[in-house]
PDB file of C-alpha atoms in Angstrom:
ATOM      1  CA  MET A   2     -20.684  13.498 -20.981  1.00 69.00           C
ATOM      2  CA  GLU A   3     -18.024  15.988 -21.077  1.00 78.00           C
ATOM      3  CA  LEU A   4     -14.668  14.843 -21.232  1.00 82.00           C
ATOM      4  CA  GLU A   5     -12.404  15.819 -18.482  1.00 86.00           C
ATOM      5  CA  VAL A   6      -8.989  15.164 -16.898  1.00 85.00           C
ATOM      6  CA  ARG A   7      -9.830  12.707 -15.115  1.00 87.00           C
ATOM      7  CA  HIS A   8     -11.284  10.601 -17.729  1.00 90.00           C
ATOM      8  CA  LEU A   9      -8.626  11.523 -19.587  1.00 90.00           C
ATOM      9  CA  ARG A  10      -5.616  10.668 -16.872  1.00 88.00           C
ATOM     10  CA  ALA A  11      -8.220   7.421 -16.741  1.00 90.00           C
ATOM     11  CA  LEU A  12      -8.036   5.895 -19.932  1.00 91.00           C
ATOM     12  CA  CYS A  13      -3.479   6.561 -20.036  1.00 89.00           C
ATOM     13  CA  ALA A  14      -3.919   4.635 -16.803  1.00 88.00           C
ATOM     14  CA  ILE A  15      -5.522   1.294 -18.718  1.00 91.00           C
ATOM     15  CA  ALA A  16      -3.230   1.440 -21.301  1.00 89.00           C
ATOM     16  CA  ASP A  17      -0.578   1.425 -18.928  1.00 86.00           C
ATOM     17  CA  ALA A  18      -1.207  -1.203 -16.970  1.00 85.00           C
ATOM     18  CA  GLY A  19      -2.513  -3.126 -20.201  1.00 87.00           C
ATOM     19  CA  SER A  20      -5.594  -3.959 -17.798  1.00 87.00           C
ATOM     20  CA  LEU A  21      -8.469  -2.805 -16.049  1.00 88.00           C
ATOM     21  CA  HIS A  22      -7.922  -4.292 -12.750  1.00 83.00           C
ATOM     22  CA  GLN A  23      -4.088  -3.481 -12.717  1.00 82.00           C
ATOM     23  CA  ALA A  24      -5.471   0.387 -13.883  1.00 87.00           C
ATOM     24  CA  ALA A  25      -8.501   0.160 -11.160  1.00 85.00           C
ATOM     25  CA  ARG A  26      -5.212  -0.557  -8.188  1.00 77.00           C
ATOM     26  CA  ARG A  27      -3.108   2.295  -9.794  1.00 77.00           C
ATOM     27  CA  LEU A  28      -5.887   4.761  -9.850  1.00 81.00           C
ATOM     28  CA  GLY A  29      -7.237   4.224  -6.374  1.00 74.00           C
ATOM     29  CA  VAL A  30     -10.511   2.787  -7.634  1.00 79.00           C
ATOM     30  CA  SER A  31     -12.679  -0.375  -8.049  1.00 81.00           C
ATOM     31  CA  GLN A  32     -12.531  -2.385 -11.358  1.00 84.00           C
ATOM     32  CA  PRO A  33     -16.657  -2.221 -11.427  1.00 85.00           C
ATOM     33  CA  SER A  34     -16.001   1.611 -11.137  1.00 84.00           C
ATOM     34  CA  LEU A  35     -13.375   2.050 -13.827  1.00 89.00           C
ATOM     35  CA  THR A  36     -14.964  -0.291 -15.777  1.00 89.00           C
ATOM     36  CA  THR A  37     -18.074   1.327 -15.605  1.00 89.00           C
ATOM     37  CA  GLN A  38     -16.290   5.062 -16.327  1.00 89.00           C
ATOM     38  CA  LEU A  39     -14.579   3.474 -19.496  1.00 92.00           C
ATOM     39  CA  ARG A  40     -18.180   2.272 -20.962  1.00 90.00           C
ATOM     40  CA  ARG A  41     -19.164   6.005 -20.607  1.00 89.00           C
ATOM     41  CA  ILE A  42     -16.570   7.342 -21.951  1.00 90.00           C
ATOM     42  CA  GLU A  43     -16.271   5.234 -25.416  1.00 89.00           C
ATOM     43  CA  ASN A  44     -20.128   5.862 -25.323  1.00 89.00           C
ATOM     44  CA  SER A  45     -19.961   9.751 -25.622  1.00 88.00           C
ATOM     45  CA  LEU A  46     -17.526   9.128 -28.274  1.00 88.00           C
ATOM     46  CA  GLY A  47     -19.605   6.162 -29.920  1.00 89.00           C
ATOM     47  CA  ALA A  48     -16.970   3.434 -30.284  1.00 89.00           C
ATOM     48  CA  GLU A  49     -14.669   1.241 -28.187  1.00 92.00           C
ATOM     49  CA  LEU A  50     -11.708   2.701 -27.425  1.00 92.00           C
ATOM     50  CA  PHE A  51     -10.080  -1.112 -25.552  1.00 92.00           C
ATOM     51  CA  ARG A  52     -10.566  -4.523 -26.830  1.00 90.00           C
ATOM     52  CA  ARG A  53     -11.070  -6.824 -24.013  1.00 86.00           C
ATOM     53  CA  GLU A  54      -8.926  -9.487 -24.142  1.00 84.00           C
ATOM     54  CA  ARG A  55      -8.410 -13.124 -21.509  1.00 78.00           C
ATOM     55  CA  THR A  56      -4.874 -11.500 -21.617  1.00 77.00           C
ATOM     56  CA  GLY A  57      -6.199  -7.669 -21.027  1.00 83.00           C
ATOM     57  CA  CYS A  58      -7.103  -4.462 -22.601  1.00 87.00           C
ATOM     58  CA  ARG A  59      -5.292  -3.251 -26.310  1.00 89.00           C
ATOM     59  CA  PRO A  60      -5.952   0.122 -27.508  1.00 91.00           C
ATOM     60  CA  THR A  61      -8.426   0.514 -30.580  1.00 92.00           C
ATOM     61  CA  SER A  62      -6.749   2.536 -33.636  1.00 90.00           C
ATOM     62  CA  LEU A  63      -9.103   5.076 -32.514  1.00 92.00           C
ATOM     63  CA  GLY A  64      -7.884   4.325 -28.402  1.00 90.00           C
ATOM     64  CA  ARG A  65      -4.551   4.895 -29.530  1.00 90.00           C
ATOM     65  CA  ALA A  66      -5.514   8.363 -31.717  1.00 90.00           C
ATOM     66  CA  VAL A  67      -7.188   9.430 -28.403  1.00 90.00           C
ATOM     67  CA  LEU A  68      -4.442   8.403 -26.146  1.00 90.00           C
ATOM     68  CA  SER A  69      -1.830  10.449 -28.450  1.00 90.00           C
ATOM     69  CA  ARG A  70      -3.825  13.568 -28.023  1.00 89.00           C
ATOM     70  CA  ALA A  71      -4.793  12.582 -24.072  1.00 88.00           C
ATOM     71  CA  ARG A  72      -1.453  12.495 -22.731  1.00 86.00           C
ATOM     72  CA  PRO A  73      -0.166  15.760 -23.667  1.00 87.00           C
ATOM     73  CA  LEU A  74      -2.589  17.452 -22.319  1.00 86.00           C
ATOM     74  CA  VAL A  75      -2.663  14.385 -18.633  1.00 83.00           C
ATOM     75  CA  ASP A  76       0.607  15.537 -18.435  1.00 79.00           C
ATOM     76  CA  GLY A  77       0.555  19.075 -18.692  1.00 81.00           C
ATOM     77  CA  MET A  78      -2.479  19.162 -16.303  1.00 81.00           C
ATOM     78  CA  SER A  79       0.389  17.459 -14.257  1.00 75.00           C
ATOM     79  CA  ALA A  80       3.040  20.206 -14.765  1.00 72.00           C
ATOM     80  CA  LEU A  81       0.060  22.837 -14.009  1.00 78.00           C
ATOM     81  CA  VAL A  82      -0.427  21.241 -10.506  1.00 70.00           C
ATOM     82  CA  THR A  83       3.297  20.865  -9.644  1.00 68.00           C
ATOM     83  CA  ASP A  84       4.571  24.398 -10.194  1.00 67.00           C
ATOM     84  CA  ALA A  85       1.222  25.853  -8.613  1.00 70.00           C
ATOM     85  CA  LEU A  86       2.089  24.515  -5.791  1.00 65.00           C
ATOM     86  CA  ALA A  87       5.692  24.977  -5.760  1.00 64.00           C
ATOM     87  CA  GLU A  88       4.610  28.841  -6.072  1.00 66.00           C
ATOM     88  CA  ALA A  89       2.595  28.708  -3.564  1.00 64.00           C
ATOM     89  CA  ASP A  90       4.474  26.798  -1.157  1.00 61.00           C
ATOM     90  CA  ALA A  91       7.312  29.347  -1.587  1.00 58.00           C
ATOM     91  CA  SER A  92       5.069  32.029  -0.404  1.00 60.00           C
ATOM     92  CA  ARG A  93       4.633  29.995   2.986  1.00 63.00           C
ATOM     93  CA  GLY A  94       7.131  29.229   6.118  1.00 66.00           C
ATOM     94  CA  PRO A  95       8.499  25.418   6.009  1.00 83.00           C
ATOM     95  CA  ARG A  96       5.880  22.638   4.946  1.00 91.00           C
ATOM     96  CA  LEU A  97       6.105  19.144   4.895  1.00 94.00           C
ATOM     97  CA  ARG A  98       3.003  16.777   3.262  1.00 95.00           C
ATOM     98  CA  VAL A  99       3.465  13.303   4.370  1.00 97.00           C
ATOM     99  CA  GLY A 100       1.794  10.546   2.812  1.00 96.00           C
ATOM    100  CA  SER A 101       1.868   7.036   4.438  1.00 96.00           C
ATOM    101  CA  THR A 102      -0.409   3.764   4.083  1.00 93.00           C
ATOM    102  CA  ALA A 103      -1.578   2.250   7.443  1.00 90.00           C
ATOM    103  CA  SER A 104       0.845   1.887   9.591  1.00 92.00           C
ATOM    104  CA  ARG A 105       1.709   1.361  13.543  1.00 90.00           C
ATOM    105  CA  VAL A 106       4.495   3.355  13.227  1.00 94.00           C
ATOM    106  CA  VAL A 107       2.871   6.915  12.331  1.00 95.00           C
ATOM    107  CA  GLY A 108       2.189   8.516  15.024  1.00 94.00           C
ATOM    108  CA  SER A 109       5.909   8.096  16.811  1.00 95.00           C
ATOM    109  CA  TRP A 110       7.226   8.962  13.259  1.00 97.00           C
ATOM    110  CA  LEU A 111       4.937  12.372  13.438  1.00 96.00           C
ATOM    111  CA  ARG A 112       5.850  13.558  16.698  1.00 96.00           C
ATOM    112  CA  ARG A 113       9.757  12.692  16.037  1.00 96.00           C
ATOM    113  CA  LEU A 114       9.260  14.689  12.670  1.00 96.00           C
ATOM    114  CA  ARG A 115       7.595  17.715  15.066  1.00 95.00           C
ATOM    115  CA  ASP A 116      10.995  17.178  17.353  1.00 96.00           C
ATOM    116  CA  ALA A 117      12.820  17.162  15.132  1.00 96.00           C
ATOM    117  CA  LEU A 118      11.403  19.976  12.799  1.00 95.00           C
ATOM    118  CA  PRO A 119      10.276  23.220  14.474  1.00 93.00           C
ATOM    119  CA  GLY A 120       8.288  25.529  13.033  1.00 90.00           C
ATOM    120  CA  THR A 121       7.814  23.329  10.001  1.00 93.00           C
ATOM    121  CA  GLU A 122       3.569  22.476   9.504  1.00 93.00           C
ATOM    122  CA  ILE A 123       3.304  18.784   9.077  1.00 94.00           C
ATOM    123  CA  SER A 124       0.452  17.605   7.308  1.00 94.00           C
ATOM    124  CA  LEU A 125      -0.628  13.530   7.003  1.00 95.00           C
ATOM    125  CA  ARG A 126      -2.354  11.777   4.260  1.00 94.00           C
ATOM    126  CA  VAL A 127      -2.931   8.143   4.934  1.00 92.00           C
ATOM    127  CA  ASP A 128      -4.472   5.809   2.338  1.00 90.00           C
ATOM    128  CA  VAL A 129      -5.047   2.331   1.609  1.00 86.00           C
ATOM    129  CA  SER A 130      -3.641   2.470  -1.908  1.00 87.00           C
ATOM    130  CA  ALA A 131      -0.183   2.672  -2.200  1.00 91.00           C
ATOM    131  CA  HIS A 132      -0.206   3.798  -6.192  1.00 88.00           C
ATOM    132  CA  ALA A 133      -2.283   6.684  -5.050  1.00 88.00           C
ATOM    133  CA  LEU A 134      -0.159   7.988  -2.490  1.00 93.00           C
ATOM    134  CA  LEU A 135       2.926   7.805  -4.917  1.00 93.00           C
ATOM    135  CA  ARG A 136       0.843   9.282  -7.998  1.00 88.00           C
ATOM    136  CA  SER A 137       0.730  12.123  -4.957  1.00 90.00           C
ATOM    137  CA  VAL A 138       4.140  12.376  -4.917  1.00 93.00           C
ATOM    138  CA  GLU A 139       4.576  12.498  -8.582  1.00 90.00           C
ATOM    139  CA  ALA A 140       2.407  15.322  -8.846  1.00 86.00           C
ATOM    140  CA  GLY A 141       3.941  17.905  -6.190  1.00 88.00           C
ATOM    141  CA  ARG A 142       0.723  17.355  -3.465  1.00 89.00           C
ATOM    142  CA  LEU A 143       2.902  15.345  -1.104  1.00 94.00           C
ATOM    143  CA  ASP A 144       6.461  15.566  -0.357  1.00 95.00           C
ATOM    144  CA  VAL A 145       7.255  11.849   0.570  1.00 97.00           C
ATOM    145  CA  ALA A 146       5.235   8.700   1.395  1.00 97.00           C
ATOM    146  CA  PHE A 147       5.803   5.910   3.158  1.00 97.00           C
ATOM    147  CA  VAL A 148       4.315   2.682   1.584  1.00 97.00           C
ATOM    148  CA  HIS A 149       4.651  -0.916   1.652  1.00 95.00           C
ATOM    149  CA  GLU A 150       5.170  -3.194  -1.554  1.00 94.00           C
ATOM    150  CA  VAL A 151       3.356  -6.931  -0.976  1.00 94.00           C
ATOM    151  CA  GLU A 152       5.694  -9.012  -2.214  1.00 93.00           C
ATOM    152  CA  GLY A 153       4.812 -10.779  -5.803  1.00 89.00           C
ATOM    153  CA  SER A 154       2.749  -7.593  -6.330  1.00 88.00           C
ATOM    154  CA  PRO A 155       5.488  -4.785  -7.291  1.00 89.00           C
ATOM    155  CA  LEU A 156       4.359  -1.080  -7.033  1.00 89.00           C
ATOM    156  CA  ALA A 157       4.784   0.841 -10.226  1.00 84.00           C
ATOM    157  CA  LEU A 158       6.782   3.742  -9.107  1.00 88.00           C
ATOM    158  CA  PRO A 159       6.315   6.210 -11.259  1.00 88.00           C
ATOM    159  CA  GLU A 160       9.151   7.735 -13.318  1.00 85.00           C
ATOM    160  CA  GLY A 161      11.205  10.192 -12.138  1.00 89.00           C
ATOM    161  CA  LEU A 162      10.215   9.582  -8.518  1.00 95.00           C
ATOM    162  CA  VAL A 163      13.415   8.406  -5.429  1.00 95.00           C
ATOM    163  CA  GLN A 164      12.878   5.812  -3.391  1.00 96.00           C
ATOM    164  CA  ARG A 165      15.011   4.699  -0.416  1.00 96.00           C
ATOM    165  CA  VAL A 166      14.175   1.034   1.798  1.00 96.00           C
ATOM    166  CA  LEU A 167      13.709   1.257   5.111  1.00 95.00           C
ATOM    167  CA  LEU A 168      13.120  -2.721   5.084  1.00 93.00           C
ATOM    168  CA  ASP A 169      13.721  -5.169   2.436  1.00 93.00           C
ATOM    169  CA  ARG A 170      11.401  -7.853   3.977  1.00 93.00           C
ATOM    170  CA  GLU A 171       8.952  -7.085   6.457  1.00 95.00           C
ATOM    171  CA  PRO A 172       7.246 -10.483   7.443  1.00 95.00           C
ATOM    172  CA  GLN A 173       3.699 -10.626   8.122  1.00 95.00           C
ATOM    173  CA  PHE A 174       2.378 -12.143  11.403  1.00 95.00           C
ATOM    174  CA  ILE A 175      -1.207 -13.522  11.837  1.00 95.00           C
ATOM    175  CA  SER A 176      -3.621 -11.856  14.273  1.00 95.00           C
ATOM    176  CA  LEU A 177      -5.843 -15.055  16.282  1.00 95.00           C
ATOM    177  CA  SER A 178      -8.322 -15.184  18.843  1.00 95.00           C
ATOM    178  CA  ARG A 179      -6.990 -15.601  22.608  1.00 94.00           C
ATOM    179  CA  ASP A 180      -8.405 -19.158  22.585  1.00 94.00           C
ATOM    180  CA  HIS A 181      -7.864 -20.373  18.895  1.00 95.00           C
ATOM    181  CA  PRO A 182      -5.799 -23.379  19.468  1.00 95.00           C
ATOM    182  CA  ALA A 183      -2.769 -22.505  17.244  1.00 95.00           C
ATOM    183  CA  ALA A 184      -2.540 -19.218  19.312  1.00 93.00           C
ATOM    184  CA  ARG A 185      -0.425 -21.818  22.143  1.00 92.00           C
ATOM    185  CA  ARG A 186       2.576 -22.033  19.612  1.00 92.00           C
ATOM    186  CA  ARG A 187       5.006 -19.478  18.996  1.00 90.00           C
ATOM    187  CA  VAL A 188       5.426 -19.764  15.726  1.00 92.00           C
ATOM    188  CA  VAL A 189       1.645 -20.843  13.540  1.00 94.00           C
ATOM    189  CA  GLU A 190       1.518 -23.409  10.460  1.00 94.00           C
ATOM    190  CA  LEU A 191      -0.331 -21.934   7.841  1.00 94.00           C
ATOM    191  CA  GLY A 192      -2.138 -25.871   7.732  1.00 93.00           C
ATOM    192  CA  ASP A 193      -2.994 -24.653  11.330  1.00 94.00           C
ATOM    193  CA  LEU A 194      -5.321 -22.665   9.710  1.00 95.00           C
ATOM    194  CA  ALA A 195      -7.118 -24.773   6.919  1.00 93.00           C
ATOM    195  CA  ASP A 196     -10.649 -24.366   8.441  1.00 93.00           C
ATOM    196  CA  ASP A 197     -10.558 -20.441   9.685  1.00 96.00           C
ATOM    197  CA  ARG A 198     -11.908 -17.955   7.800  1.00 96.00           C
ATOM    198  CA  TRP A 199      -9.624 -15.417   6.940  1.00 96.00           C
ATOM    199  CA  MET A 200     -10.230 -11.929   6.427  1.00 94.00           C
ATOM    200  CA  VAL A 201      -8.636  -9.669   3.678  1.00 92.00           C
ATOM    201  CA  ASP A 202      -8.932  -6.220   2.676  1.00 89.00           C
ATOM    202  CA  PRO A 203      -9.077  -6.130  -0.910  1.00 84.00           C
ATOM    203  CA  THR A 204      -8.762  -2.213  -1.548  1.00 82.00           C
ATOM    204  CA  VAL A 205      -5.034  -2.654  -0.129  1.00 86.00           C
ATOM    205  CA  ASP A 206      -3.281  -3.059  -3.386  1.00 84.00           C
ATOM    206  CA  GLY A 207      -1.798  -6.216  -3.434  1.00 86.00           C
ATOM    207  CA  GLU A 208      -2.830  -7.398  -0.275  1.00 88.00           C
ATOM    208  CA  TRP A 209      -5.543 -10.124  -1.410  1.00 88.00           C
ATOM    209  CA  ASP A 210      -3.167 -11.158  -4.495  1.00 89.00           C
ATOM    210  CA  GLY A 211      -0.451 -11.563  -2.217  1.00 91.00           C
ATOM    211  CA  VAL A 212      -2.530 -13.440  -0.031  1.00 92.00           C
ATOM    212  CA  ARG A 213      -4.665 -16.137  -2.454  1.00 91.00           C
ATOM    213  CA  ARG A 214      -1.232 -16.573  -4.032  1.00 92.00           C
ATOM    214  CA  VAL A 215       0.271 -17.809  -0.394  1.00 94.00           C
ATOM    215  CA  LEU A 216      -2.736 -19.975   0.248  1.00 94.00           C
ATOM    216  CA  GLY A 217      -2.691 -21.244  -2.723  1.00 93.00           C
ATOM    217  CA  ALA A 218       0.894 -22.238  -2.789  1.00 93.00           C
ATOM    218  CA  ALA A 219       0.088 -24.154   0.679  1.00 93.00           C
ATOM    219  CA  GLY A 220      -2.899 -25.886  -1.122  1.00 94.00           C
ATOM    220  CA  ILE A 221      -5.288 -24.876   1.217  1.00 93.00           C
ATOM    221  CA  ASP A 222      -8.575 -22.715   0.129  1.00 93.00           C
ATOM    222  CA  PRO A 223     -10.197 -21.300   3.523  1.00 94.00           C
ATOM    223  CA  PRO A 224     -12.892 -19.550   3.535  1.00 93.00           C
ATOM    224  CA  VAL A 225     -12.167 -15.694   2.985  1.00 92.00           C
ATOM    225  CA  LEU A 226     -13.825 -12.194   4.171  1.00 93.00           C
ATOM    226  CA  HIS A 227     -13.278  -9.134   2.623  1.00 90.00           C
ATOM    227  CA  GLY A 228     -13.302  -6.051   4.649  1.00 88.00           C
ATOM    228  CA  ASP A 229     -11.412  -3.449   6.606  1.00 86.00           C
ATOM    229  CA  TYR A 230      -8.889  -3.897   9.174  1.00 82.00           C
ATOM    230  CA  LEU A 231     -10.558  -2.378  11.482  1.00 84.00           C
ATOM    231  CA  THR A 232     -13.487  -4.611  11.200  1.00 90.00           C
ATOM    232  CA  ALA A 233     -11.237  -7.527  10.967  1.00 91.00           C
ATOM    233  CA  ALA A 234     -10.202  -7.087  15.071  1.00 91.00           C
ATOM    234  CA  SER A 235     -13.323  -7.195  15.921  1.00 92.00           C
ATOM    235  CA  LEU A 236     -14.105 -10.504  14.351  1.00 94.00           C
ATOM    236  CA  VAL A 237     -10.435 -12.029  15.345  1.00 95.00           C
ATOM    237  CA  VAL A 238     -11.193 -11.047  19.034  1.00 94.00           C
ATOM    238  CA  LEU A 239     -14.652 -13.311  18.900  1.00 94.00           C
ATOM    239  CA  GLY A 240     -13.134 -15.921  17.051  1.00 94.00           C
ATOM    240  CA  GLU A 241     -14.789 -15.539  13.876  1.00 95.00           C
ATOM    241  CA  ALA A 242     -11.689 -14.797  11.460  1.00 96.00           C
ATOM    242  CA  VAL A 243      -7.922 -14.717  11.383  1.00 96.00           C
ATOM    243  CA  ALA A 244      -6.645 -12.089   9.881  1.00 96.00           C
ATOM    244  CA  PRO A 245      -2.750 -11.107   8.222  1.00 95.00           C
ATOM    245  CA  CYS A 246      -1.339  -8.173  10.311  1.00 94.00           C
ATOM    246  CA  GLN A 247       1.969  -5.848  10.783  1.00 94.00           C
ATOM    247  CA  PRO A 248       4.731  -7.592  12.944  1.00 94.00           C
ATOM    248  CA  THR A 249       4.408  -4.165  14.818  1.00 92.00           C
ATOM    249  CA  SER A 250       1.566  -4.264  16.164  1.00 86.00           C
ATOM    250  CA  GLY A 251       1.206  -4.200  20.135  1.00 72.00           C
ATOM    251  CA  PRO A 252       0.629  -6.858  22.283  1.00 71.00           C
ATOM    252  CA  ARG A 253      -3.124  -7.022  23.037  1.00 81.00           C
ATOM    253  CA  HIS A 254      -5.025  -9.211  26.132  1.00 86.00           C
ATOM    254  CA  ASP A 255      -7.796  -9.895  23.457  1.00 90.00           C
ATOM    255  CA  MET A 256      -5.728 -11.176  20.649  1.00 93.00           C
ATOM    256  CA  ALA A 257      -2.935 -13.394  20.339  1.00 93.00           C
ATOM    257  CA  ILE A 258      -0.102 -11.916  17.260  1.00 93.00           C
ATOM    258  CA  ARG A 259       1.845 -14.973  16.245  1.00 93.00           C
ATOM    259  CA  PRO A 260       4.543 -15.553  13.820  1.00 93.00           C
ATOM    260  CA  LEU A 261       3.673 -17.773  10.304  1.00 95.00           C
ATOM    261  CA  ARG A 262       6.374 -20.780  10.154  1.00 94.00           C
ATOM    262  CA  GLY A 263       8.710 -19.525   7.553  1.00 94.00           C
ATOM    263  CA  ASP A 264       7.355 -16.080   6.789  1.00 95.00           C
ATOM    264  CA  PRO A 265       5.082 -16.839   3.575  1.00 96.00           C
ATOM    265  CA  LEU A 266       3.725 -13.314   3.973  1.00 95.00           C
ATOM    266  CA  ALA A 267       5.906 -10.244   3.591  1.00 96.00           C
ATOM    267  CA  VAL A 268       6.102  -6.701   1.785  1.00 96.00           C
ATOM    268  CA  ARG A 269       8.632  -4.066   1.656  1.00 96.00           C
ATOM    269  CA  LEU A 270       8.802  -1.125   2.952  1.00 96.00           C
ATOM    270  CA  LEU A 271       9.874   2.169   1.364  1.00 97.00           C
ATOM    271  CA  LEU A 272       9.914   6.064   1.424  1.00 98.00           C
ATOM    272  CA  ALA A 273       8.898   7.562  -1.968  1.00 97.00           C
ATOM    273  CA  SER A 274      10.019  11.091  -2.841  1.00 96.00           C
ATOM    274  CA  ARG A 275      11.128  13.371  -5.544  1.00 94.00           C
ATOM    275  CA  PRO A 276      14.476  13.568  -6.731  1.00 93.00           C
ATOM    276  CA  GLU A 277      15.176  17.578  -4.934  1.00 92.00           C
ATOM    277  CA  THR A 278      13.369  16.965  -1.698  1.00 93.00           C
ATOM    278  CA  ASP A 279      15.916  16.518   1.196  1.00 93.00           C
ATOM    279  CA  THR A 280      14.928  12.827   2.868  1.00 95.00           C
ATOM    280  CA  SER A 281      18.143  12.709   5.465  1.00 95.00           C
ATOM    281  CA  VAL A 282      15.522  13.873   8.718  1.00 96.00           C
ATOM    282  CA  VAL A 283      12.535  12.668   7.416  1.00 97.00           C
ATOM    283  CA  TYR A 284      14.133   8.764   6.845  1.00 97.00           C
ATOM    284  CA  GLY A 285      15.921   9.061   9.440  1.00 96.00           C
ATOM    285  CA  GLU A 286      12.698   9.443  12.502  1.00 97.00           C
ATOM    286  CA  LEU A 287      10.818   7.237  10.242  1.00 96.00           C
ATOM    287  CA  GLU A 288      13.558   4.459  11.206  1.00 94.00           C
ATOM    288  CA  ALA A 289      14.061   5.303  14.624  1.00 94.00           C
ATOM    289  CA  ALA A 290      10.038   5.270  14.731  1.00 95.00           C
ATOM    290  CA  TYR A 291      10.356   1.636  13.314  1.00 94.00           C
ATOM    291  CA  VAL A 292      12.569   0.521  15.616  1.00 92.00           C
ATOM    292  CA  GLU A 293      10.403   1.807  18.869  1.00 91.00           C
ATOM    293  CA  ALA A 294       7.290  -0.229  17.304  1.00 92.00           C
ATOM    294  CA  ALA A 295       9.542  -3.358  16.425  1.00 91.00           C
ATOM    295  CA  ARG A 296      11.253  -2.967  20.486  1.00 89.00           C
ATOM    296  CA  ARG A 297       7.805  -2.502  21.855  1.00 87.00           C
ATOM    297  CA  SER A 298       7.240  -5.852  19.663  1.00 87.00           C
ATOM    298  CA  SER A 299       9.393  -8.811  21.852  1.00 81.00           C
ATOM    299  CA  GLY A 300       7.868 -11.478  19.417  1.00 84.00           C
ATOM    300  CA  TYR A 301       8.821  -9.216  16.398  1.00 90.00           C
ATOM    301  CA  TYR A 302      12.360  -7.802  17.983  1.00 87.00           C
ATOM    302  CA  ALA A 303      13.455 -11.245  18.262  1.00 86.00           C
ATOM    303  CA  TRP A 304      12.723 -11.853  14.856  1.00 87.00           C
ATOM    304  CA  LEU A 305      14.815  -9.087  13.650  1.00 88.00           C
ATOM    305  CA  LEU A 306      17.361 -10.304  15.881  1.00 87.00           C
ATOM    306  CA  ARG A 307      17.511 -13.984  14.442  1.00 85.00           C
ATOM    307  CA  HIS A 308      17.451 -12.264  10.716  1.00 84.00           C
ATOM    308  CA  ARG A 309      19.987 -10.006  11.328  1.00 85.00           C
ATOM    309  CA  SER A 310      18.347  -7.184  10.136  1.00 85.00           C
ATOM    310  CA  PRO A 311      20.364  -3.754  10.939  1.00 81.00           C
ATOM    311  CA  LEU A 312      17.082  -2.337  11.951  1.00 81.00           C
ATOM    312  CA  ALA A 313      17.892  -4.582  15.325  1.00 78.00           C
ATOM    313  CA  ARG A 314      21.133  -3.677  15.847  1.00 68.00           C
ATOM    314  CA  THR A 315      20.035   0.118  15.491  1.00 57.00           C
ATOM    315  CA  PRO A 316      20.381   2.299  19.156  1.00 54.00           C
TER     316      PRO A 316
END
């Protein structure tokens, strides 16, 4: 196997993260895929590059030697891509490349940006991995990224990026079938969901870790299904599962969306960019789109008012 820049980037990610699990999250790939890739790299070089230990991965002496040569190459390639993209942009008209994790506000945000920035070509990339989006901003492939950070699972913000926090703590609500007993209440207790199947998307950075931590702290161990949230919605409607959801989720005739007592599940919402990117308009329209979505969800807007959020006072 011939080594490529993507292989070197994977080695650097493993060394920086200290574990295959964390490195896979940052790279936006599955852990088994990264493990297989590392094994192939080591087989091509004929020796181990990392020692697998209970606490993570440590570079071997050969691994340290390879990393010392790999890092300049990876950094050089990133700089090459960034410079090439900047040159290409200079020959085109205004362009804004937006990245986002899945969010109810994206559609309204894009509409507002098109109105606020006439003549600007606006593109969108949605990805389940916040880390993948942040790396794209760092590499110059995106101008801004709107991402969420699961509480207890901090994002590794690439060096050199700046962030503006839209909401320091957004509670995650729970979606239930309309005929679920807990749907009769305005606020749901975690204990009321102890016997339900929970649906969680493990590809979303930090999602499964956050849910598992909250369930463990509550002393409950419900059966968990892994899958995307589009599938989750169909199962919730049928009463086959419950699932965390964004509080801006609009009302549905076939599904109940309720806050959890004490708001144990939460995320931080932030906009990331490079320092030279002017985000004043982008952030302003994002905030307006978020408030618009929050107002459509009466239960969530009431939550913002109770917690005296500045967003609740935004006209």
